[in-house]
CSV table of C-alpha atoms and ligand atoms in Angstrom, one decimal:
chain,number,residue,atom,x,y,z
A,1,MET,CA,95.8,91.3,119.6
A,2,SER,CA,98.2,93.4,117.6
A,3,ARG,CA,97.1,96.8,116.3
A,4,PRO,CA,96.2,97.2,112.6
A,5,LYS,CA,98.9,99.0,110.7
A,6,ALA,CA,98.3,101.7,108.1
A,7,LEU,CA,100.7,103.4,105.8
A,8,ILE,CA,99.7,106.9,104.5
A,9,THR,CA,101.5,108.6,101.7
A,10,GLY,CA,100.9,112.3,101.7
A,11,VAL,CA,100.6,112.3,105.5
A,12,THR,CA,101.7,115.9,105.7
A,13,GLY,CA,98.9,117.2,103.4
A,14,GLN,CA,95.3,118.2,104.3
A,15,ASP,CA,93.8,114.7,104.0
A,16,GLY,CA,96.8,112.9,105.4
A,17,ALA,CA,96.5,114.9,108.6
A,18,TYR,CA,92.8,114.2,109.1
A,19,LEU,CA,93.2,110.6,108.2
A,20,ALA,CA,96.2,110.1,110.5
A,21,GLU,CA,94.1,111.6,113.3
A,22,LEU,CA,91.1,109.3,112.5
A,23,LEU,CA,93.2,106.1,112.3
A,24,LEU,CA,95.0,106.9,115.6
A,25,ALA,CA,91.7,107.4,117.3
A,26,LYS,CA,90.6,104.0,115.9
A,27,GLY,CA,93.6,102.3,117.5
A,28,TYR,CA,95.8,101.9,114.5
A,29,GLU,CA,99.6,102.1,114.3
A,30,VAL,CA,100.1,104.7,111.7
A,31,HIS,CA,103.1,105.1,109.4
A,32,GLY,CA,103.4,108.1,107.2
A,33,VAL,CA,105.7,109.0,104.2
A,34,LYS,CA,107.0,112.5,104.3
A,35,ARG,CA,109.3,114.3,101.8
A,36,ARG,CA,112.6,115.8,102.8
A,37,SER,CA,112.2,119.6,102.7
A,38,SER,CA,114.5,122.5,103.5
A,39,SER,CA,111.8,123.9,105.8
A,40,PHE,CA,109.4,122.2,108.2
A,41,ASN,CA,106.6,120.5,106.4
A,42,THR,CA,104.8,118.7,109.2
A,43,GLY,CA,102.8,121.6,110.5
A,44,ARG,CA,99.5,119.9,109.9
A,45,ILE,CA,100.4,116.8,112.0
A,46,ASP,CA,102.7,118.3,114.7
A,47,HIS,CA,99.9,117.9,117.2
A,48,LEU,CA,100.0,114.1,116.6
A,49,TYR,CA,103.8,113.8,117.0
A,50,GLN,CA,105.0,111.4,119.6
A,51,ASP,CA,108.5,111.3,121.0
A,52,PRO,CA,110.1,108.2,119.4
A,53,HIS,CA,111.8,107.5,122.7
A,54,GLU,CA,108.5,106.9,124.4
A,55,ARG,CA,106.8,103.5,124.7
A,56,ASP,CA,103.9,102.5,122.5
A,57,VAL,CA,104.6,105.1,119.8
A,58,ARG,CA,101.8,104.8,117.3
A,59,LEU,CA,102.8,107.5,114.7
A,60,THR,CA,106.1,106.9,112.7
A,61,LEU,CA,107.2,109.0,109.8
A,62,HIS,CA,109.5,107.7,107.0
A,63,TYR,CA,111.4,109.8,104.5
A,64,GLY,CA,110.2,109.0,101.0
A,65,ASP,CA,109.1,110.1,97.6
A,66,MET,CA,106.5,108.8,95.1
A,67,THR,CA,109.2,109.1,92.4
A,68,ASP,CA,111.6,106.7,94.2
A,69,ALA,CA,110.6,103.1,93.7
A,70,THR,CA,113.3,101.5,95.8
A,71,ASN,CA,112.5,103.8,98.7
A,72,LEU,CA,108.8,102.9,98.5
A,73,ILE,CA,109.5,99.2,98.3
A,74,ARG,CA,111.7,99.4,101.4
A,75,ILE,CA,109.1,101.3,103.4
A,76,VAL,CA,106.3,98.8,102.5
A,77,GLN,CA,108.6,95.9,103.3
A,78,GLU,CA,109.6,97.4,106.7
A,79,VAL,CA,106.0,98.3,107.7
A,80,ARG,CA,104.1,95.4,106.1
A,81,PRO,CA,100.9,97.5,106.4
A,82,ASP,CA,97.4,96.1,106.6
A,83,GLU,CA,96.2,99.2,104.7
A,84,ILE,CA,97.9,101.7,102.4
A,85,TYR,CA,96.2,105.0,101.7
A,86,ASN,CA,97.9,106.6,98.7
A,87,LEU,CA,97.2,110.3,99.2
A,88,ALA,CA,100.6,111.7,98.0
A,89,ALA,CA,100.4,113.7,94.8
A,90,GLN,CA,101.2,117.0,93.1
A,91,SER,CA,97.6,117.9,93.6
A,92,HIS,CA,97.3,121.4,92.1
A,93,VAL,CA,95.5,121.4,88.8
A,94,GLN,CA,96.9,124.7,87.5
A,95,VAL,CA,100.5,123.8,88.6
A,96,SER,CA,100.2,120.6,86.6
A,97,PHE,CA,100.1,122.5,83.3
A,98,GLU,CA,103.6,123.8,84.2
A,99,THR,CA,104.9,120.5,85.6
A,100,ALA,CA,103.3,117.8,83.4
A,101,GLU,CA,106.2,115.4,83.6
A,102,TYR,CA,106.7,115.6,87.3
A,103,THR,CA,103.0,115.3,87.9
A,104,ALA,CA,102.8,112.2,85.8
A,105,ASN,CA,105.8,110.7,87.6
A,106,ALA,CA,104.5,111.3,91.1
A,107,ASP,CA,100.7,110.9,90.6
A,108,ALA,CA,100.6,108.2,87.8
A,109,LEU,CA,103.8,106.2,88.1
A,110,GLY,CA,104.0,106.7,91.8
A,111,THR,CA,100.7,104.9,92.2
A,112,MET,CA,101.9,102.0,90.0
A,113,ARG,CA,105.1,101.8,92.1
A,114,LEU,CA,103.1,101.2,95.2
A,115,LEU,CA,100.8,98.7,93.6
A,116,GLU,CA,103.8,96.8,92.3
A,117,ALA,CA,105.5,96.9,95.7
A,118,ILE,CA,102.5,95.1,97.2
A,119,ARG,CA,102.6,92.5,94.5
A,120,LEU,CA,106.3,91.8,94.5
A,121,LEU,CA,106.6,91.7,98.3
A,122,GLY,CA,103.9,89.0,98.3
A,123,LEU,CA,101.5,91.2,100.3
A,124,ARG,CA,98.5,90.7,98.0
A,125,ASP,CA,96.4,88.9,100.6
A,126,LYS,CA,97.5,91.2,103.5
A,127,THR,CA,97.6,94.8,102.3
A,128,ARG,CA,94.5,96.7,101.2
A,129,PHE,CA,95.0,99.7,99.0
A,130,TYR,CA,93.1,103.1,98.8
A,131,GLN,CA,93.8,105.4,95.8
A,132,ALA,CA,93.0,109.1,96.0
A,133,SER,CA,91.1,109.4,92.7
A,134,THR,CA,89.3,112.5,91.9
A,135,SER,CA,86.3,114.2,90.3
A,136,GLU,CA,88.8,115.9,88.0
A,137,LEU,CA,88.6,112.6,86.0
A,138,TYR,CA,85.2,113.8,84.8
A,139,GLY,CA,86.7,117.0,83.4
A,140,LYS,CA,84.7,118.2,80.5
A,141,VAL,CA,81.1,117.8,81.5
A,142,GLN,CA,79.6,114.6,80.0
A,143,ALA,CA,76.6,114.3,82.4
A,144,VAL,CA,75.4,115.8,85.7
A,145,PRO,CA,75.4,114.6,88.4
A,146,GLN,CA,78.5,112.5,88.0
A,147,SER,CA,78.5,109.0,89.3
A,148,GLU,CA,80.8,105.9,89.2
A,149,SER,CA,79.4,105.1,85.7
A,150,THR,CA,79.9,108.6,84.1
A,151,PRO,CA,82.5,108.6,81.4
A,152,PHE,CA,85.9,110.4,82.1
A,153,TYR,CA,87.3,113.3,80.1
A,154,PRO,CA,90.4,114.6,81.9
A,155,ARG,CA,91.2,118.3,81.2
A,156,SER,CA,94.7,118.7,82.7
A,157,PRO,CA,98.0,116.9,83.1
A,158,TYR,CA,96.9,116.3,86.7
A,159,ALA,CA,93.7,114.7,85.7
A,160,ALA,CA,95.4,112.6,83.0
A,161,ALA,CA,97.9,111.3,85.5
A,162,LYS,CA,95.1,110.4,87.9
A,163,LEU,CA,93.3,108.7,85.1
A,164,TYR,CA,96.3,106.3,84.6
A,165,ALA,CA,96.4,105.7,88.4
A,166,TYR,CA,92.7,105.0,88.5
A,167,TRP,CA,92.9,102.4,85.8
A,168,MET,CA,96.0,100.8,87.3
A,169,VAL,CA,94.1,100.3,90.5
A,170,VAL,CA,91.3,98.6,88.6
A,171,ASN,CA,93.8,96.5,86.7
A,172,TYR,CA,95.7,95.3,89.7
A,173,ARG,CA,92.4,94.4,91.3
A,174,GLU,CA,91.3,92.4,88.2
A,175,ALA,CA,94.6,91.0,87.1
A,176,HIS,CA,96.3,90.2,90.4
A,177,GLY,CA,93.4,90.1,92.9
A,178,LEU,CA,94.5,93.0,95.0
A,179,HIS,CA,92.1,94.6,97.5
A,180,ALA,CA,92.4,98.0,95.8
A,181,SER,CA,89.8,100.7,95.7
A,182,ASN,CA,89.4,104.1,94.1
A,183,GLY,CA,87.7,106.9,96.0
A,184,ILE,CA,86.5,109.3,93.4
A,185,LEU,CA,86.4,112.3,95.7
A,186,PHE,CA,84.9,115.6,94.9
A,187,ASN,CA,86.5,118.8,96.3
A,188,HIS,CA,86.9,118.8,100.0
A,189,GLU,CA,88.2,121.6,102.1
A,190,SER,CA,89.0,122.6,105.7
A,191,PRO,CA,91.1,125.0,107.7
A,192,LEU,CA,94.0,122.8,106.7
A,193,ARG,CA,93.5,123.2,103.0
A,194,GLY,CA,96.5,124.4,101.0
A,195,GLU,CA,96.6,128.2,100.7
A,196,THR,CA,96.6,128.2,96.9
A,197,PHE,CA,93.4,126.3,96.4
A,198,VAL,CA,90.5,128.7,95.8
A,199,THR,CA,88.5,128.1,99.0
A,200,ARG,CA,91.4,128.7,101.3
A,201,LYS,CA,92.8,131.6,99.2
A,202,VAL,CA,89.3,133.2,99.6
A,203,THR,CA,88.8,132.6,103.3
A,204,ARG,CA,92.4,133.9,104.1
A,205,ALA,CA,91.8,137.0,102.0
A,206,ALA,CA,88.3,137.7,103.5
A,207,ALA,CA,90.0,137.5,107.0
A,208,ALA,CA,93.0,139.6,106.0
A,209,ILE,CA,90.8,142.3,104.2
A,210,SER,CA,88.4,142.5,107.2
A,211,LEU,CA,91.4,143.0,109.5
A,212,GLY,CA,92.8,145.8,107.2
A,213,LEU,CA,95.9,143.8,106.3
A,214,GLN,CA,95.1,143.3,102.6
A,215,THR,CA,93.1,145.5,100.2
A,216,ARG,CA,92.2,143.2,97.3
A,217,LEU,CA,91.8,139.6,96.3
A,218,TYR,CA,92.6,138.5,92.7
A,219,LEU,CA,90.9,135.4,91.3
A,220,GLY,CA,90.4,133.6,88.1
A,221,ASN,CA,87.2,132.0,86.8
A,222,LEU,CA,84.3,133.0,89.1
A,223,ASP,CA,81.7,131.0,87.2
A,224,ALA,CA,83.3,127.5,87.9
A,225,GLU,CA,81.0,125.4,90.0
A,226,ARG,CA,82.1,122.8,92.5
A,227,ASP,CA,80.7,120.2,94.9
A,228,TRP,CA,82.5,121.3,98.1
A,229,GLY,CA,82.5,119.1,101.2
A,230,HIS,CA,84.6,118.9,104.4
A,231,ALA,CA,87.8,116.9,104.5
A,232,ARG,CA,87.0,115.4,107.9
A,233,ASP,CA,83.9,113.6,106.4
A,234,TYR,CA,85.8,112.4,103.4
A,235,VAL,CA,88.6,110.6,105.3
A,236,GLU,CA,86.0,108.6,107.1
A,237,GLY,CA,84.7,107.5,103.7
A,238,MET,CA,88.2,106.4,102.7
A,239,TRP,CA,88.5,104.2,105.7
A,240,ARG,CA,85.1,102.7,105.2
A,241,MET,CA,86.0,101.7,101.6
A,242,LEU,CA,88.9,99.5,103.0
A,243,GLN,CA,86.7,97.9,105.6
A,244,GLN,CA,84.5,96.3,102.8
A,245,ASP,CA,85.0,92.6,102.0
A,246,ARG,CA,85.2,93.4,98.3
A,247,PRO,CA,87.2,96.3,96.8
A,248,ASP,CA,85.3,98.7,94.6
A,249,ASP,CA,85.2,102.3,93.4
A,250,TYR,CA,83.1,105.0,95.1
A,251,VAL,CA,82.1,108.6,94.6
A,252,LEU,CA,82.2,110.8,97.7
A,253,ALA,CA,80.4,114.1,97.3
A,254,THR,CA,77.8,116.3,98.9
A,255,GLY,CA,75.4,116.3,95.9
A,256,ARG,CA,75.2,120.1,96.1
A,257,LYS,CA,77.1,122.7,93.9
A,258,HIS,CA,78.1,126.3,94.3
A,259,SER,CA,80.0,128.7,92.1
A,260,VAL,CA,83.3,130.3,93.1
A,261,ARG,CA,81.4,133.6,93.2
A,262,ALA,CA,78.9,132.2,95.7
A,263,PHE,CA,81.8,130.9,97.9
A,264,VAL,CA,83.4,134.3,97.8
A,265,GLU,CA,80.1,135.9,98.9
A,266,ALA,CA,79.7,133.4,101.7
A,267,ALA,CA,83.3,134.0,103.0
A,268,PHE,CA,83.0,137.8,102.9
A,269,SER,CA,79.5,137.7,104.6
A,270,GLU,CA,81.2,135.7,107.4
A,271,VAL,CA,83.3,138.8,108.1
A,272,GLY,CA,80.3,141.1,107.9
A,273,MET,CA,80.9,142.3,104.3
A,274,ARG,CA,78.3,142.3,101.5
A,275,LEU,CA,79.6,142.3,98.0
A,276,GLU,CA,78.1,144.0,94.9
A,277,TRP,CA,79.3,142.6,91.6
A,278,GLN,CA,79.8,144.8,88.5
A,279,GLY,CA,81.1,144.0,85.0
A,280,ARG,CA,81.6,140.6,83.3
A,281,GLY,CA,84.4,138.2,82.6
A,282,ILE,CA,87.9,139.7,83.1
A,283,ASP,CA,86.3,143.1,84.0
A,284,GLU,CA,84.2,141.7,86.8
A,285,LYS,CA,84.7,143.3,90.2
A,286,GLY,CA,83.3,142.8,93.7
A,287,ARG,CA,82.7,146.0,95.7
A,288,ASP,CA,82.2,146.2,99.4
A,289,ALA,CA,78.5,147.5,99.6
A,290,LYS,CA,79.3,149.7,102.5
A,291,THR,CA,82.5,151.5,101.3
A,292,GLY,CA,82.2,151.0,97.5
A,293,LYS,CA,85.8,149.8,97.5
A,294,VAL,CA,86.8,147.1,95.1
A,295,VAL,CA,87.8,144.1,97.2
A,296,VAL,CA,87.6,141.3,94.6
A,297,ALA,CA,88.9,141.5,91.0
A,298,VAL,CA,89.6,139.1,88.2
A,299,ASP,CA,93.2,138.4,87.1
A,300,PRO,CA,93.4,136.3,83.9
A,301,ARG,CA,96.7,134.8,85.2
A,302,TYR,CA,94.5,132.4,87.2
A,303,PHE,CA,92.5,131.2,84.2
A,304,ARG,CA,93.3,127.6,83.2
A,305,PRO,CA,94.2,126.6,79.7
A,306,THR,CA,91.4,124.1,79.8
A,307,GLU,CA,88.8,124.6,82.6
A,308,VAL,CA,86.5,122.1,84.4
A,309,ASP,CA,83.3,124.1,84.5
A,310,LEU,CA,81.0,122.0,86.7
A,311,LEU,CA,81.6,119.2,89.1
A,312,LEU,CA,78.5,117.8,91.0
A,313,GLY,CA,78.7,114.3,92.4
A,314,ASP,CA,76.1,111.6,93.0
A,315,PRO,CA,77.1,110.0,96.3
A,316,SER,CA,74.2,107.5,96.4
A,317,LYS,CA,76.4,104.3,96.0
A,318,ALA,CA,78.6,105.4,99.0
A,319,LYS,CA,75.5,106.0,101.0
A,320,ARG,CA,73.9,102.6,100.1
A,321,VAL,CA,77.1,100.4,100.5
A,322,LEU,CA,79.2,102.3,103.0
A,323,GLY,CA,76.5,104.1,104.9
A,324,TRP,CA,78.5,107.3,104.3
A,325,SER,CA,77.2,110.8,103.7
A,326,ALA,CA,78.6,114.3,104.0
A,327,SER,CA,77.6,115.9,107.3
A,328,VAL,CA,78.9,119.4,107.0
A,329,THR,CA,77.1,122.2,105.0
A,330,LEU,CA,79.0,124.7,102.9
A,331,GLU,CA,77.9,127.5,105.3
A,332,GLU,CA,79.3,125.6,108.3
A,333,MET,CA,82.6,124.9,106.5
A,334,VAL,CA,83.0,128.5,105.4
A,335,ARG,CA,82.4,129.7,108.9
A,336,GLU,CA,85.0,127.2,110.4
A,337,MET,CA,87.6,128.2,107.7
A,338,VAL,CA,87.1,132.0,108.0
A,339,ARG,CA,87.2,131.8,111.8
A,340,ALA,CA,90.4,129.8,111.8
A,341,ASP,CA,92.0,132.2,109.3
A,342,LEU,CA,90.9,135.2,111.4
A,343,ALA,CA,92.6,133.7,114.4
A,344,THR,CA,95.8,132.7,112.6
A,345,ILE,CA,96.2,136.0,110.7
A,346,SER,CA,95.6,138.1,113.8
A,347,ARG,CA,98.2,136.0,115.6
A,348,GLU,CA,100.7,136.3,112.7
A,349,ALA,CA,100.1,140.1,112.4
A,350,ALA,CA,100.9,140.6,116.0
A,351,TYR,CA,104.3,139.1,115.4
A,352,ARG,CA,105.3,140.8,112.2
A,353,HIS,CA,104.3,143.4,109.7
A,354,LEU,CA,102.5,141.7,106.8
A,355,ASP,CA,103.8,142.5,103.4
A,356,GLU,CA,100.8,143.0,101.2
A,357,ASP,CA,102.7,141.9,98.1
A,358,ALA,CA,103.3,138.6,99.7
A,359,TRP,CA,99.6,138.1,100.2
A,360,LEU,CA,98.7,139.0,96.6
A,361,ALA,CA,101.3,136.6,95.3
A,362,VAL,CA,99.4,133.6,96.7
A,363,GLY,CA,98.1,131.7,93.7
B,401,NDP,P1,97.7,118.1,99.5
B,401,NDP,O1,98.3,118.8,98.4
B,401,NDP,O2,97.3,118.9,100.7
B,401,NDP,O3,98.7,117.0,100.0
B,401,NDP,C1,99.5,116.3,99.1
B,401,NDP,C2,100.5,115.4,99.9
B,401,NDP,O4,101.3,114.7,99.0
B,401,NDP,C3,101.5,116.3,100.8
B,401,NDP,O5,101.7,115.5,101.9
B,401,NDP,C4,102.7,116.3,99.9
B,401,NDP,O6,103.9,116.6,100.6
B,401,NDP,C5,102.7,114.9,99.3
B,401,NDP,N1,103.5,114.8,98.1
B,401,NDP,C6,103.4,115.6,97.0
B,401,NDP,N2,104.3,115.1,96.1
B,401,NDP,C7,104.9,114.0,96.6
B,401,NDP,C8,106.0,113.2,96.2
B,401,NDP,N3,106.5,113.3,95.0
B,401,NDP,N4,106.3,112.2,97.1
B,401,NDP,C9,105.8,112.1,98.3
B,401,NDP,N5,104.8,112.9,98.8
B,401,NDP,C10,104.4,113.9,97.9
B,401,NDP,O7,96.5,117.3,99.0
B,401,NDP,P2,95.1,116.8,99.7
B,401,NDP,O8,95.4,116.4,101.1
B,401,NDP,O9,94.1,117.9,99.4
B,401,NDP,O10,94.7,115.6,98.8
B,401,NDP,C11,95.1,114.3,99.0
B,401,NDP,C12,95.0,113.4,97.8
B,401,NDP,O11,93.7,113.4,97.3
B,401,NDP,C13,95.9,114.0,96.6
B,401,NDP,O12,96.3,112.8,95.9
B,401,NDP,C14,94.9,114.7,95.8
B,401,NDP,O13,95.3,114.7,94.4
B,401,NDP,C15,93.6,113.9,96.0
B,401,NDP,N6,92.4,114.6,95.9
B,401,NDP,C16,92.1,115.7,96.7
B,401,NDP,C17,90.9,116.3,96.7
B,401,NDP,C18,90.6,117.5,97.5
B,401,NDP,O14,89.6,118.2,97.2
B,401,NDP,N7,91.4,117.8,98.5
B,401,NDP,C19,89.8,115.8,95.8
B,401,NDP,C20,90.1,114.5,95.1
B,401,NDP,C21,91.4,114.0,95.2
B,401,NDP,P3,104.4,118.0,101.1
B,401,NDP,O15,103.5,118.4,102.3
B,401,NDP,O16,105.8,117.9,101.4
B,401,NDP,O17,104.1,119.0,99.9
B,402,GDR,P1,90.4,122.2,91.7
B,402,GDR,O1,90.6,123.2,93.0
B,402,GDR,O2,91.1,122.7,90.5
B,402,GDR,O3,88.9,121.9,91.6
B,402,GDR,O4,91.2,120.9,92.3
B,402,GDR,P2,90.9,124.7,93.0
B,402,GDR,O5,90.5,125.2,94.4
B,402,GDR,O6,92.3,125.0,92.7
B,402,GDR,O7,90.0,125.4,91.9
B,402,GDR,C1,88.6,125.3,91.9
B,402,GDR,C2,88.0,126.2,90.9
B,402,GDR,O8,88.2,127.6,91.3
B,402,GDR,C3,88.6,128.3,90.1
B,402,GDR,N1,89.4,129.5,90.5
B,402,GDR,C4,90.6,129.4,91.1
B,402,GDR,N2,91.4,128.4,91.6
B,402,GDR,C5,92.5,128.7,92.2
B,402,GDR,N3,93.3,127.7,92.7
B,402,GDR,N4,93.0,130.0,92.4
B,402,GDR,C6,92.2,131.1,91.9
B,402,GDR,O9,92.6,132.2,92.1
B,402,GDR,C7,91.0,130.8,91.3
B,402,GDR,N5,90.0,131.5,90.8
B,402,GDR,C8,89.1,130.7,90.3
B,402,GDR,C9,89.4,127.3,89.3
B,402,GDR,O10,89.6,127.7,88.0
B,402,GDR,C10,88.6,126.0,89.5
B,402,GDR,O11,87.6,126.0,88.5
B,402,GDR,C11,91.1,120.4,93.6
B,402,GDR,C12,92.4,119.8,94.0
B,402,GDR,O12,92.3,119.5,95.4
B,402,GDR,C13,92.6,118.5,93.2
B,402,GDR,O13,93.7,117.8,93.8
B,402,GDR,C14,91.4,117.6,93.3
B,402,GDR,O14,91.6,116.4,92.6
B,402,GDR,C15,90.1,118.4,92.9
B,402,GDR,O15,90.0,119.5,93.7
B,402,GDR,C16,88.9,117.5,93.0
């Protein structure tokens, strides 16, 4: 019997790396779309690389871009995948305020291009489609916890682009009979998380400050609350959605929320530092209880023009239908992330002198 084939867009990102690993372990032939870059961008999947000269190569990368329709059509035509996981996106909410048109092109139209490729190549009955939808669709809080039936209210160009993609998936399912599903995923993190998302920014800073390589961490809104899970759990949920006879939309979440401030406290406590908070809003500061030094401060540069205050998911449908639930607690995840950053930063510091300004610039 031939192996099932999967095509992953965004294979070089956090979720792409975990998903590629999962599908290879399940016996799939995995194809990934990567962007051309002037520097290496495959660091998260290098451990999965196989020499293309070997026999039975099961991971193949194709150059491509979500903004290039002919390129996407050719890749889908060549691979003829059984499953497409559309994870590629300009995924940073704050950056989307600066790059609204590009974000719409890649995240909204890019999704449409792939759906259209399946349709026009006659793969409707062969290829199943997973769309990386997001809890950002809920945006301005309408109800808590948020489930598949909670109304959307996007609060950023990113969320508005993902809203278009969400509805195109529903439409191609209803209009053309595609097996296309939306995973409405709440925030999920890991040691592979991009360094400019708040969790990884915090765990890296806690590690660097405890090693004496950084003095202070600047953050935006400390009061925002999120439902944070572990990426490894969430890619398993993506796969389960595509194994269902019928396509559908599912929330994946832990059902627990924490504030950014609580995440910061947990990360610093992991390196043996207790924080004491003083002031409010832009004057708020976190001091190391032992030394009295300010190690966390607010910088309004990181405030968003429109913020999403609270995301808390209700994952009961995924549990009922997919048998899926999040297995990693926030405490376990923070520990894994901080330990990984301590190891990486110590290794890096041994090689070169770390320029503090470079650390502070991480957004
Ligand atoms: P990352 O930002 O880590 O990865 C995004 C991936 O998309 C990278 O491989 C990136 O390539 C690629 N990419 C970006 N733009 C393009 C483009 N124009 N053409 C081709 N590839 C492109 O995101 P995550 O892994 O965290 O998230 C995966 C998906 O899930 C995204 O769509 C995100 O919006 C969505 N999502 C994420 C959540 C989370 O909490 N992580 C929650 C809900 C949804 P490169 O490596 O070259 O930059
Ligand atoms: P989010 O993740 O916007 O939820 O999108 P991010 O980690 O960027 O922000 C979470 C919350 O933390 C607040 N915050 C800061 N955020 C960043 N990045 N940097 C800071 O210094 C900072 N200080 C406070 C933010 O204001 C926000 O409230 C992520 C992405 O992965 C999306 O692609 C995905 O769709 C959603 O999660 C679900």
